[in-house]
GROMACS .gro file of C-alpha atoms in nm:
model
  496
    1UNK     CA    1  -0.448  -1.669   0.947
    2UNK     CA    2  -0.462  -1.481   0.640
    3UNK     CA    3  -0.695  -1.570   0.358
    4UNK     CA    4  -0.758  -1.429   0.000
    5UNK     CA    5  -1.061  -1.221  -0.043
    6UNK     CA    6  -1.220  -1.102  -0.365
    7UNK     CA    7  -1.277  -0.713  -0.394
    8UNK     CA    8  -1.614  -0.581  -0.248
    9UNK     CA    9  -1.855  -0.474  -0.501
   10UNK     CA   10  -1.957  -0.162  -0.292
   11UNK     CA   11  -1.598  -0.027  -0.325
   12UNK     CA   12  -1.493   0.167  -0.652
   13UNK     CA   13  -1.746  -0.031  -0.855
   14UNK     CA   14  -1.721  -0.063  -1.240
   15UNK     CA   15  -1.946   0.139  -1.474
   16UNK     CA   16  -2.293   0.204  -1.329
   17UNK     CA   17  -2.612   0.280  -1.536
   18UNK     CA   18  -2.534   0.650  -1.496
   19UNK     CA   19  -2.181   0.584  -1.648
   20UNK     CA   20  -2.368   0.404  -1.938
   21UNK     CA   21  -2.568   0.712  -2.003
   22UNK     CA   22  -2.284   0.961  -1.969
   23UNK     CA   23  -2.074   0.749  -2.213
   24UNK     CA   24  -2.366   0.726  -2.463
   25UNK     CA   25  -2.437   1.099  -2.432
   26UNK     CA   26  -2.076   1.191  -2.474
   27UNK     CA   27  -2.043   0.987  -2.796
   28UNK     CA   28  -1.688   1.073  -2.812
   29UNK     CA   29  -1.560   1.071  -3.181
   30UNK     CA   30  -1.874   0.860  -3.247
   31UNK     CA   31  -1.726   0.568  -3.071
   32UNK     CA   32  -1.944   0.298  -2.874
   33UNK     CA   33  -1.874   0.217  -2.518
   34UNK     CA   34  -1.673  -0.102  -2.585
   35UNK     CA   35  -1.456   0.104  -2.821
   36UNK     CA   36  -1.389   0.346  -2.559
   37UNK     CA   37  -1.273   0.079  -2.314
   38UNK     CA   38  -1.070  -0.093  -2.556
   39UNK     CA   39  -0.910   0.225  -2.666
   40UNK     CA   40  -0.825   0.307  -2.330
   41UNK     CA   41  -0.636  -0.025  -2.271
   42UNK     CA   42  -0.458   0.031  -2.612
   43UNK     CA   43  -0.363   0.392  -2.541
   44UNK     CA   44  -0.227   0.312  -2.187
   45UNK     CA   45  -0.024   0.027  -2.313
   46UNK     CA   46   0.167   0.209  -2.568
   47UNK     CA   47   0.541   0.236  -2.522
   48UNK     CA   48   0.672   0.573  -2.476
   49UNK     CA   49   1.051   0.547  -2.507
   50UNK     CA   50   1.300   0.681  -2.270
   51UNK     CA   51   1.555   0.533  -2.034
   52UNK     CA   52   1.363   0.346  -1.768
   53UNK     CA   53   1.442   0.160  -1.432
   54UNK     CA   54   1.516  -0.190  -1.382
   55UNK     CA   55   1.282  -0.282  -1.090
   56UNK     CA   56   1.072  -0.592  -1.156
   57UNK     CA   57   0.858  -0.565  -0.827
   58UNK     CA   58   0.784  -0.324  -0.562
   59UNK     CA   59   0.688  -0.363  -0.176
   60UNK     CA   60   0.535  -0.055  -0.016
   61UNK     CA   61   0.521  -0.044   0.366
   62UNK     CA   62   0.247   0.207   0.436
   63UNK     CA   63   0.251   0.339   0.785
   64UNK     CA   64  -0.111   0.464   0.809
   65UNK     CA   65  -0.187   0.740   1.046
   66UNK     CA   66   0.165   0.911   0.982
   67UNK     CA   67   0.479   0.872   1.195
   68UNK     CA   68   0.661   1.185   1.333
   69UNK     CA   69   0.959   1.306   1.135
   70UNK     CA   70   1.116   1.403   1.450
   71UNK     CA   71   1.091   1.069   1.580
   72UNK     CA   72   1.177   0.881   1.274
   73UNK     CA   73   1.433   0.999   1.020
   74UNK     CA   74   1.459   1.386   1.089
   75UNK     CA   75   1.530   1.446   1.462
   76UNK     CA   76   1.611   1.780   1.585
   77UNK     CA   77   1.840   1.742   1.898
   78UNK     CA   78   1.914   2.113   1.909
   79UNK     CA   79   1.556   2.220   1.913
   80UNK     CA   80   1.383   2.326   2.234
   81UNK     CA   81   1.243   2.058   2.447
   82UNK     CA   82   0.891   2.114   2.331
   83UNK     CA   83   0.999   2.052   1.968
   84UNK     CA   84   1.256   1.772   1.994
   85UNK     CA   85   1.078   1.566   2.251
   86UNK     CA   86   1.218   1.302   2.476
   87UNK     CA   87   1.394   1.060   2.250
   88UNK     CA   88   1.763   1.062   2.159
   89UNK     CA   89   1.932   1.011   1.836
   90UNK     CA   90   2.199   0.763   1.691
   91UNK     CA   91   2.468   0.768   1.420
   92UNK     CA   92   2.388   0.552   1.114
   93UNK     CA   93   2.593   0.373   0.826
   94UNK     CA   94   2.560   0.689   0.641
   95UNK     CA   95   2.814   0.953   0.759
   96UNK     CA   96   2.626   1.259   0.898
   97UNK     CA   97   2.287   1.093   0.923
   98UNK     CA   98   2.136   1.058   1.247
   99UNK     CA   99   1.798   0.906   1.330
  100UNK     CA  100   1.587   0.817   1.626
  101UNK     CA  101   1.752   0.605   1.887
  102UNK     CA  102   1.483   0.348   1.875
  103UNK     CA  103   1.579   0.229   1.525
  104UNK     CA  104   1.905   0.056   1.588
  105UNK     CA  105   1.866  -0.205   1.324
  106UNK     CA  106   1.757   0.033   1.046
  107UNK     CA  107   2.061   0.265   1.139
  108UNK     CA  108   2.290  -0.012   1.033
  109UNK     CA  109   2.124  -0.069   0.692
  110UNK     CA  110   2.076   0.293   0.587
  111UNK     CA  111   2.376   0.274   0.352
  112UNK     CA  112   2.157   0.078   0.135
  113UNK     CA  113   1.864   0.327   0.110
  114UNK     CA  114   1.783   0.686   0.040
  115UNK     CA  115   1.598   0.891   0.314
  116UNK     CA  116   1.381   1.208   0.180
  117UNK     CA  117   1.368   1.452   0.442
  118UNK     CA  118   1.168   1.704   0.246
  119UNK     CA  119   0.838   1.549   0.170
  120UNK     CA  120   0.548   1.812   0.145
  121UNK     CA  121   0.213   1.863   0.024
  122UNK     CA  122  -0.092   2.089   0.107
  123UNK     CA  123  -0.354   1.825   0.225
  124UNK     CA  124  -0.328   1.803   0.597
  125UNK     CA  125  -0.563   1.478   0.622
  126UNK     CA  126  -0.527   1.106   0.631
  127UNK     CA  127  -0.576   1.059   0.283
  128UNK     CA  128  -0.388   0.756   0.156
  129UNK     CA  129  -0.545   0.832  -0.183
  130UNK     CA  130  -0.326   1.131  -0.226
  131UNK     CA  131  -0.009   0.924  -0.147
  132UNK     CA  132  -0.102   0.611  -0.348
  133UNK     CA  133  -0.284   0.756  -0.635
  134UNK     CA  134  -0.234   1.023  -0.919
  135UNK     CA  135  -0.531   1.214  -0.813
  136UNK     CA  136  -0.454   1.593  -0.812
  137UNK     CA  137  -0.650   1.701  -0.489
  138UNK     CA  138  -0.830   1.542  -0.214
  139UNK     CA  139  -1.075   1.628   0.062
  140UNK     CA  140  -1.233   1.476   0.355
  141UNK     CA  141  -1.553   1.338   0.195
  142UNK     CA  142  -1.318   1.162  -0.052
  143UNK     CA  143  -1.091   1.027   0.230
  144UNK     CA  144  -1.397   0.870   0.394
  145UNK     CA  145  -1.554   0.736   0.091
  146UNK     CA  146  -1.387   0.449  -0.110
  147UNK     CA  147  -1.652   0.475  -0.376
  148UNK     CA  148  -1.641   0.855  -0.423
  149UNK     CA  149  -1.613   0.880  -0.830
  150UNK     CA  150  -1.329   1.138  -0.809
  151UNK     CA  151  -1.090   0.881  -0.699
  152UNK     CA  152  -0.805   0.795  -0.922
  153UNK     CA  153  -0.658   0.429  -0.936
  154UNK     CA  154  -0.391   0.299  -0.700
  155UNK     CA  155  -0.054   0.228  -0.814
  156UNK     CA  156  -0.108  -0.139  -0.815
  157UNK     CA  157  -0.438  -0.117  -0.995
  158UNK     CA  158  -0.262   0.084  -1.273
  159UNK     CA  159   0.021  -0.158  -1.300
  160UNK     CA  160  -0.231  -0.448  -1.339
  161UNK     CA  161  -0.427  -0.241  -1.595
  162UNK     CA  162  -0.125  -0.161  -1.809
  163UNK     CA  163  -0.021  -0.522  -1.803
  164UNK     CA  164  -0.346  -0.645  -1.927
  165UNK     CA  165  -0.348  -0.381  -2.190
  166UNK     CA  166  -0.020  -0.514  -2.332
  167UNK     CA  167  -0.159  -0.879  -2.300
  168UNK     CA  168   0.130  -0.963  -2.047
  169UNK     CA  169   0.103  -1.317  -1.922
  170UNK     CA  170  -0.088  -1.360  -1.598
  171UNK     CA  171   0.191  -1.452  -1.304
  172UNK     CA  172   0.119  -1.740  -1.076
  173UNK     CA  173  -0.017  -1.510  -0.818
  174UNK     CA  174  -0.205  -1.175  -0.850
  175UNK     CA  175  -0.005  -0.872  -0.963
  176UNK     CA  176  -0.136  -0.652  -0.702
  177UNK     CA  177  -0.184  -0.769  -0.355
  178UNK     CA  178  -0.293  -0.562  -0.035
  179UNK     CA  179  -0.207  -0.703   0.321
  180UNK     CA  180  -0.281  -0.799   0.605
  181UNK     CA  181  -0.671  -0.718   0.542
  182UNK     CA  182  -0.860  -0.483   0.349
  183UNK     CA  183  -0.749  -0.134   0.402
  184UNK     CA  184  -0.933   0.047   0.690
  185UNK     CA  185  -1.152  -0.251   0.773
  186UNK     CA  186  -1.058  -0.300   1.131
  187UNK     CA  187  -1.116   0.051   1.302
  188UNK     CA  188  -1.514   0.020   1.263
  189UNK     CA  189  -1.557   0.408   1.280
  190UNK     CA  190  -1.446   0.494   0.919
  191UNK     CA  191  -1.402   0.335   0.569
  192UNK     CA  192  -1.125   0.524   0.391
  193UNK     CA  193  -1.043   0.560   0.028
  194UNK     CA  194  -0.716   0.497  -0.159
  195UNK     CA  195  -0.591   0.154  -0.270
  196UNK     CA  196  -0.862   0.067  -0.513
  197UNK     CA  197  -0.932   0.073  -0.887
  198UNK     CA  198  -1.073   0.445  -0.888
  199UNK     CA  199  -1.194   0.525  -1.234
  200UNK     CA  200  -1.039   0.194  -1.385
  201UNK     CA  201  -1.326   0.017  -1.209
  202UNK     CA  202  -1.335  -0.240  -0.912
  203UNK     CA  203  -1.197  -0.523  -1.125
  204UNK     CA  204  -0.846  -0.357  -1.078
  205UNK     CA  205  -0.871  -0.339  -0.700
  206UNK     CA  206  -0.596  -0.532  -0.535
  207UNK     CA  207  -0.643  -0.889  -0.410
  208UNK     CA  208  -0.663  -0.857  -0.035
  209UNK     CA  209  -0.537  -1.100   0.222
  210UNK     CA  210  -0.742  -1.164   0.548
  211UNK     CA  211  -0.598  -1.212   0.906
  212UNK     CA  212  -0.727  -1.492   1.108
  213UNK     CA  213  -0.488  -1.541   1.420
  214UNK     CA  214  -0.459  -1.437   1.772
  215UNK     CA  215  -0.317  -1.118   1.911
  216UNK     CA  216  -0.077  -1.207   2.208
  217UNK     CA  217  -0.093  -0.831   2.366
  218UNK     CA  218  -0.366  -0.611   2.460
  219UNK     CA  219  -0.330  -0.227   2.495
  220UNK     CA  220  -0.540   0.063   2.646
  221UNK     CA  221  -0.616   0.289   2.345
  222UNK     CA  222  -0.692   0.644   2.483
  223UNK     CA  223  -0.902   0.878   2.266
  224UNK     CA  224  -0.921   1.161   2.502
  225UNK     CA  225  -1.208   1.063   2.730
  226UNK     CA  226  -1.194   0.673   2.800
  227UNK     CA  227  -0.949   0.378   2.753
  228UNK     CA  228  -1.064   0.120   2.500
  229UNK     CA  229  -0.895  -0.220   2.551
  230UNK     CA  230  -0.761  -0.359   2.217
  231UNK     CA  231  -0.626  -0.700   2.159
  232UNK     CA  232  -0.382  -0.563   1.880
  233UNK     CA  233  -0.200  -0.803   1.657
  234UNK     CA  234   0.025  -0.535   1.535
  235UNK     CA  235   0.183  -0.578   1.901
  236UNK     CA  236   0.225  -0.948   1.865
  237UNK     CA  237   0.062  -1.271   1.709
  238UNK     CA  238   0.057  -1.623   1.843
  239UNK     CA  239   0.301  -1.885   1.671
  240UNK     CA  240  -0.002  -2.060   1.510
  241UNK     CA  241  -0.110  -1.759   1.325
  242UNK     CA  242  -0.040  -1.816   0.960
  243UNK     CA  243  -0.120  -1.723   0.615
  244UNK     CA  244  -0.370  -1.932   0.415
  245UNK     CA  245  -0.600  -1.908   0.111
  246UNK     CA  246  -0.960  -1.822   0.190
  247UNK     CA  247  -1.166  -2.159   0.194
  248UNK     CA  248  -1.375  -1.992  -0.086
  249UNK     CA  249  -1.051  -1.986  -0.291
  250UNK     CA  250  -0.959  -2.358  -0.230
  251UNK     CA  251  -1.087  -2.673  -0.401
  252UNK     CA  252  -1.340  -2.865  -0.183
  253UNK     CA  253  -1.201  -3.226  -0.135
  254UNK     CA  254  -1.440  -3.371  -0.385
  255UNK     CA  255  -1.345  -3.142  -0.673
  256UNK     CA  256  -1.029  -3.266  -0.865
  257UNK     CA  257  -0.848  -3.042  -1.114
  258UNK     CA  258  -0.998  -3.252  -1.389
  259UNK     CA  259  -1.352  -3.176  -1.264
  260UNK     CA  260  -1.270  -2.821  -1.213
  261UNK     CA  261  -1.133  -2.793  -1.574
  262UNK     CA  262  -1.452  -2.959  -1.701
  263UNK     CA  263  -1.662  -2.699  -1.520
  264UNK     CA  264  -1.452  -2.428  -1.663
  265UNK     CA  265  -1.486  -2.567  -2.008
  266UNK     CA  266  -1.869  -2.560  -1.975
  267UNK     CA  267  -1.853  -2.201  -1.839
  268UNK     CA  268  -1.644  -2.117  -2.146
  269UNK     CA  269  -1.928  -2.241  -2.365
  270UNK     CA  270  -2.190  -2.011  -2.204
  271UNK     CA  271  -1.951  -1.733  -2.225
  272UNK     CA  272  -1.925  -1.759  -2.596
  273UNK     CA  273  -2.299  -1.716  -2.605
  274UNK     CA  274  -2.286  -1.398  -2.426
  275UNK     CA  275  -1.967  -1.260  -2.576
  276UNK     CA  276  -2.115  -0.917  -2.662
  277UNK     CA  277  -2.262  -0.872  -2.308
  278UNK     CA  278  -1.911  -0.944  -2.144
  279UNK     CA  279  -1.763  -0.660  -2.317
  280UNK     CA  280  -1.949  -0.415  -2.086
  281UNK     CA  281  -1.717  -0.301  -1.819
  282UNK     CA  282  -1.963  -0.413  -1.525
  283UNK     CA  283  -1.947  -0.769  -1.667
  284UNK     CA  284  -1.588  -0.761  -1.733
  285UNK     CA  285  -1.536  -0.715  -1.372
  286UNK     CA  286  -1.711  -1.052  -1.307
  287UNK     CA  287  -1.514  -1.223  -1.586
  288UNK     CA  288  -1.171  -1.101  -1.460
  289UNK     CA  289  -1.243  -1.216  -1.101
  290UNK     CA  290  -1.367  -1.545  -1.243
  291UNK     CA  291  -1.064  -1.601  -1.446
  292UNK     CA  292  -0.836  -1.499  -1.125
  293UNK     CA  293  -1.052  -1.733  -0.899
  294UNK     CA  294  -0.977  -2.036  -1.142
  295UNK     CA  295  -0.606  -1.948  -1.140
  296UNK     CA  296  -0.594  -1.931  -0.772
  297UNK     CA  297  -0.786  -2.261  -0.714
  298UNK     CA  298  -0.568  -2.452  -0.962
  299UNK     CA  299  -0.238  -2.325  -0.872
  300UNK     CA  300  -0.053  -2.393  -0.555
  301UNK     CA  301   0.177  -2.092  -0.587
  302UNK     CA  302  -0.044  -1.847  -0.393
  303UNK     CA  303  -0.092  -2.093  -0.128
  304UNK     CA  304   0.271  -2.166  -0.091
  305UNK     CA  305   0.378  -1.831  -0.110
  306UNK     CA  306   0.154  -1.732   0.206
  307UNK     CA  307   0.259  -2.036   0.406
  308UNK     CA  308   0.527  -1.882   0.644
  309UNK     CA  309   0.583  -2.244   0.806
  310UNK     CA  310   0.819  -2.289   0.519
  311UNK     CA  311   1.050  -2.023   0.657
  312UNK     CA  312   1.305  -2.061   0.906
  313UNK     CA  313   1.172  -1.977   1.252
  314UNK     CA  314   1.501  -1.750   1.330
  315UNK     CA  315   1.421  -1.545   1.028
  316UNK     CA  316   1.044  -1.506   1.106
  317UNK     CA  317   1.161  -1.374   1.460
  318UNK     CA  318   1.396  -1.136   1.283
  319UNK     CA  319   1.113  -0.992   1.102
  320UNK     CA  320   0.913  -0.977   1.427
  321UNK     CA  321   0.636  -1.187   1.538
  322UNK     CA  322   0.382  -0.918   1.479
  323UNK     CA  323   0.120  -0.877   1.219
  324UNK     CA  324   0.323  -0.606   1.044
  325UNK     CA  325   0.646  -0.814   1.074
  326UNK     CA  326   0.488  -1.125   0.909
  327UNK     CA  327   0.296  -0.966   0.655
  328UNK     CA  328   0.631  -0.803   0.546
  329UNK     CA  329   0.785  -1.149   0.521
  330UNK     CA  330   0.487  -1.270   0.334
  331UNK     CA  331   0.535  -0.976   0.098
  332UNK     CA  332   0.882  -1.078   0.011
  333UNK     CA  333   0.760  -1.443  -0.056
  334UNK     CA  334   0.484  -1.299  -0.282
  335UNK     CA  335   0.734  -1.108  -0.487
  336UNK     CA  336   0.958  -1.412  -0.529
  337UNK     CA  337   0.635  -1.591  -0.654
  338UNK     CA  338   0.571  -1.341  -0.919
  339UNK     CA  339   0.356  -1.051  -0.769
  340UNK     CA  340   0.455  -0.715  -0.899
  341UNK     CA  341   0.337  -0.485  -0.616
  342UNK     CA  342   0.250  -0.578  -0.272
  343UNK     CA  343   0.140  -0.331  -0.002
  344UNK     CA  344   0.162  -0.400   0.359
  345UNK     CA  345  -0.033  -0.159   0.574
  346UNK     CA  346   0.034  -0.085   0.930
  347UNK     CA  347  -0.329   0.008   0.971
  348UNK     CA  348  -0.579   0.112   1.237
  349UNK     CA  349  -0.711  -0.177   1.460
  350UNK     CA  350  -1.011  -0.186   1.702
  351UNK     CA  351  -1.033   0.192   1.704
  352UNK     CA  352  -0.956   0.510   1.531
  353UNK     CA  353  -0.646   0.717   1.635
  354UNK     CA  354  -0.438   0.388   1.656
  355UNK     CA  355  -0.172   0.273   1.412
  356UNK     CA  356   0.079   0.579   1.368
  357UNK     CA  357  -0.185   0.838   1.457
  358UNK     CA  358  -0.040   0.925   1.771
  359UNK     CA  359  -0.259   1.227   1.909
  360UNK     CA  360  -0.241   1.046   2.255
  361UNK     CA  361   0.040   0.830   2.448
  362UNK     CA  362   0.275   0.945   2.160
  363UNK     CA  363   0.599   0.842   2.349
  364UNK     CA  364   0.465   0.528   2.524
  365UNK     CA  365   0.337   0.398   2.187
  366UNK     CA  366   0.642   0.487   1.993
  367UNK     CA  367   0.887   0.328   2.226
  368UNK     CA  368   0.663   0.023   2.307
  369UNK     CA  369   0.531  -0.087   1.980
  370UNK     CA  370   0.559   0.117   1.681
  371UNK     CA  371   0.934   0.196   1.656
  372UNK     CA  372   1.057  -0.145   1.757
  373UNK     CA  373   0.814  -0.323   1.513
  374UNK     CA  374   0.924  -0.104   1.218
  375UNK     CA  375   1.297  -0.125   1.304
  376UNK     CA  376   1.278  -0.522   1.290
  377UNK     CA  377   1.053  -0.555   0.983
  378UNK     CA  378   1.195  -0.289   0.747
  379UNK     CA  379   1.563  -0.362   0.821
  380UNK     CA  380   1.524  -0.742   0.803
  381UNK     CA  381   1.345  -0.700   0.458
  382UNK     CA  382   1.616  -0.504   0.323
  383UNK     CA  383   1.885  -0.749   0.421
  384UNK     CA  384   1.674  -1.055   0.324
  385UNK     CA  385   1.620  -0.917  -0.019
  386UNK     CA  386   1.988  -0.842  -0.040
  387UNK     CA  387   2.090  -1.177   0.072
  388UNK     CA  388   1.864  -1.354  -0.201
  389UNK     CA  389   1.998  -1.118  -0.476
  390UNK     CA  390   1.637  -0.950  -0.492
  391UNK     CA  391   1.711  -0.602  -0.362
  392UNK     CA  392   1.844  -0.466  -0.712
  393UNK     CA  393   1.517  -0.568  -0.876
  394UNK     CA  394   1.277  -0.485  -0.578
  395UNK     CA  395   1.180  -0.136  -0.506
  396UNK     CA  396   1.124  -0.099  -0.118
  397UNK     CA  397   0.916   0.214  -0.018
  398UNK     CA  398   0.828   0.314   0.330
  399UNK     CA  399   0.573   0.595   0.321
  400UNK     CA  400   0.270   0.761   0.478
  401UNK     CA  401   0.025   1.028   0.400
  402UNK     CA  402   0.200   1.309   0.625
  403UNK     CA  403   0.400   1.383   0.930
  404UNK     CA  404   0.326   1.524   1.259
  405UNK     CA  405   0.321   1.878   1.437
  406UNK     CA  406   0.672   2.001   1.556
  407UNK     CA  407   0.510   2.127   1.884
  408UNK     CA  408   0.419   1.848   2.127
  409UNK     CA  409   0.074   1.876   2.263
  410UNK     CA  410   0.006   1.863   2.648
  411UNK     CA  411  -0.199   1.545   2.648
  412UNK     CA  412  -0.168   1.211   2.814
  413UNK     CA  413   0.168   1.049   2.691
  414UNK     CA  414   0.235   1.357   2.475
  415UNK     CA  415   0.091   1.393   2.138
  416UNK     CA  416   0.145   1.540   1.804
  417UNK     CA  417  -0.127   1.643   1.549
  418UNK     CA  418  -0.132   1.622   1.166
  419UNK     CA  419   0.139   1.795   0.966
  420UNK     CA  420   0.181   1.768   0.583
  421UNK     CA  421   0.422   2.066   0.539
  422UNK     CA  422   0.742   1.866   0.618
  423UNK     CA  423   0.783   1.488   0.671
  424UNK     CA  424   0.981   1.198   0.569
  425UNK     CA  425   1.009   0.871   0.360
  426UNK     CA  426   1.269   0.598   0.311
  427UNK     CA  427   1.337   0.410  -0.013
  428UNK     CA  428   1.575   0.116  -0.117
  429UNK     CA  429   1.653  -0.123  -0.388
  430UNK     CA  430   1.499  -0.139  -0.737
  431UNK     CA  431   1.759   0.108  -0.879
  432UNK     CA  432   1.718   0.361  -0.594
  433UNK     CA  433   2.059   0.530  -0.519
  434UNK     CA  434   2.194   0.408  -0.194
  435UNK     CA  435   2.351   0.594   0.111
  436UNK     CA  436   2.203   0.941   0.080
  437UNK     CA  437   1.978   1.202   0.213
  438UNK     CA  438   1.765   1.404  -0.015
  439UNK     CA  439   1.609   1.751   0.094
  440UNK     CA  440   1.617   1.937   0.439
  441UNK     CA  441   1.371   2.084   0.668
  442UNK     CA  442   1.411   2.378   0.894
  443UNK     CA  443   1.538   2.364   1.256
  444UNK     CA  444   1.199   2.258   1.398
  445UNK     CA  445   1.098   2.006   1.121
  446UNK     CA  446   0.825   2.251   1.025
  447UNK     CA  447   0.891   2.344   0.674
  448UNK     CA  448   1.096   2.232   0.396
  449UNK     CA  449   1.390   2.450   0.315
  450UNK     CA  450   1.563   2.248   0.042
  451UNK     CA  451   1.429   2.033  -0.237
  452UNK     CA  452   1.066   1.980  -0.168
  453UNK     CA  453   0.940   1.629  -0.287
  454UNK     CA  454   0.558   1.573  -0.299
  455UNK     CA  455   0.390   1.230  -0.293
  456UNK     CA  456   0.329   1.284  -0.673
  457UNK     CA  457   0.701   1.298  -0.726
  458UNK     CA  458   0.754   0.969  -0.551
  459UNK     CA  459   0.485   0.806  -0.744
  460UNK     CA  460   0.616   0.920  -1.073
  461UNK     CA  461   0.960   0.800  -0.979
  462UNK     CA  462   0.825   0.468  -0.851
  463UNK     CA  463   0.661   0.419  -1.189
  464UNK     CA  464   0.981   0.511  -1.374
  465UNK     CA  465   1.177   0.266  -1.161
  466UNK     CA  466   0.924  -0.013  -1.251
  467UNK     CA  467   0.967   0.067  -1.638
  468UNK     CA  468   0.641   0.281  -1.674
  469UNK     CA  469   0.688   0.604  -1.877
  470UNK     CA  470   0.569   0.892  -1.673
  471UNK     CA  471   0.409   1.030  -1.964
  472UNK     CA  472   0.162   0.736  -1.991
  473UNK     CA  473  -0.195   0.853  -2.022
  474UNK     CA  474  -0.500   0.693  -1.875
  475UNK     CA  475  -0.864   0.746  -1.963
  476UNK     CA  476  -1.142   0.792  -1.724
  477UNK     CA  477  -1.488   0.656  -1.719
  478UNK     CA  478  -1.592   0.910  -2.013
  479UNK     CA  479  -1.273   0.824  -2.211
  480UNK     CA  480  -1.103   1.153  -2.116
  481UNK     CA  481  -0.726   1.129  -2.119
  482UNK     CA  482  -0.565   1.194  -1.783
  483UNK     CA  483  -0.192   1.185  -1.678
  484UNK     CA  484  -0.061   0.892  -1.491
  485UNK     CA  485   0.033   1.123  -1.195
  486UNK     CA  486  -0.113   1.471  -1.185
  487UNK     CA  487   0.189   1.720  -1.149
  488UNK     CA  488   0.442   1.444  -1.073
  489UNK     CA  489   0.802   1.511  -1.143
  490UNK     CA  490   1.089   1.273  -1.145
  491UNK     CA  491   1.313   1.278  -0.826
  492UNK     CA  492   1.638   1.224  -1.039
  493UNK     CA  493   1.838   1.216  -0.716
  494UNK     CA  494   1.683   0.904  -0.610
  495UNK     CA  495   1.785   0.708  -0.912
  496UNK     CA  496   2.116   0.533  -0.889
   0.00000   0.00000   0.00000
């Protein structure tokens, strides 16, 4: 099952006592702390003009660990064997575009999508923060510390913040949702940064779901010294695994909606007496989560959107009876219910060097679990959105933090290391130009030789397609203006 969790306080927390001292010492233009925060919201919400996109929502499928460009959308069949590897290629619905042979369903729908073969950046680490936030640079300490104060806000956090700044009505479900569980919470060795509120504070963290189901398959995860047996739900889940609200977000049987509203009224009276205190960002975090909790408890929309039993079983099976497949289907349902951005993470599970981080057993894992799971979920999502008339208004982005080394490593099952100099992404719907390939890598997929595209360019383009002007400014904890995306430029070829 999946259940909704609130954001943990130890991650990307709101203003601390140190922040209060810094802000008081800065005394920017003689404004008080509350004024700085109110000005931040007002400035970020100012319309900037210009022709923007038409997407109403976005679904991000994030392949953590990083897939190989050579075994995804940029194969090199004429390269030496130690580069091209052992997998063949197939034609697609886009003339001249060939992809990995283990993606037959995706091959048939790529005429609805844009493939970027020239993704590149200089940070060769597992930093989801560099991909999902506007931060200009990253390092390993940031990657391994979600609370590092240098982190910038995740795209979903920014969308939530801007909507609140312009007083947009709260949708029946949260605007920003992360699935299938809190990022990097199942590998045990590490906690990784990225999809959090950053300098906007933890109150803009996404709402996370939680998985409570049974894996139907186990696998031996080899890390160079010993096999670790892992029951991995990304390989398969039982039929009774389902998405539900957390018990903490549901009304106890003895609490009716009338009693809930009475309690809310009483709480509002207390809040009136502490209005001044509640303007401080640390308390605002509690207030916002409180309002969201009331909304979730009183509304059936979130519970309904997460209940996949309402879907035809044949469609569920087309998405794939895996954690990734079913979470992708749930993402479509959440967008239908009003969420603006849902991110589905194919995350590490049980141990590090899992998910798409194929340092070992590269080919067995690609053929048996990774490529088939992606092929079913992503292709079905595109066709499902199209059939429901939602593809034009929903941006779909399949992305990761980097690619993998062109040269195969001589380890068990083959392996490829980290490689950020050239890799791929795939995008569809939401105003994306369909049926094209952007950019080109060299004959070994080692370096970009035409039209380099950075993750910052993708973020800027996503904001544009979602109607957010790329020149929107945010303000950090000290009120300093910062660009929405550092060094990001619009990828005009992507826009249809």
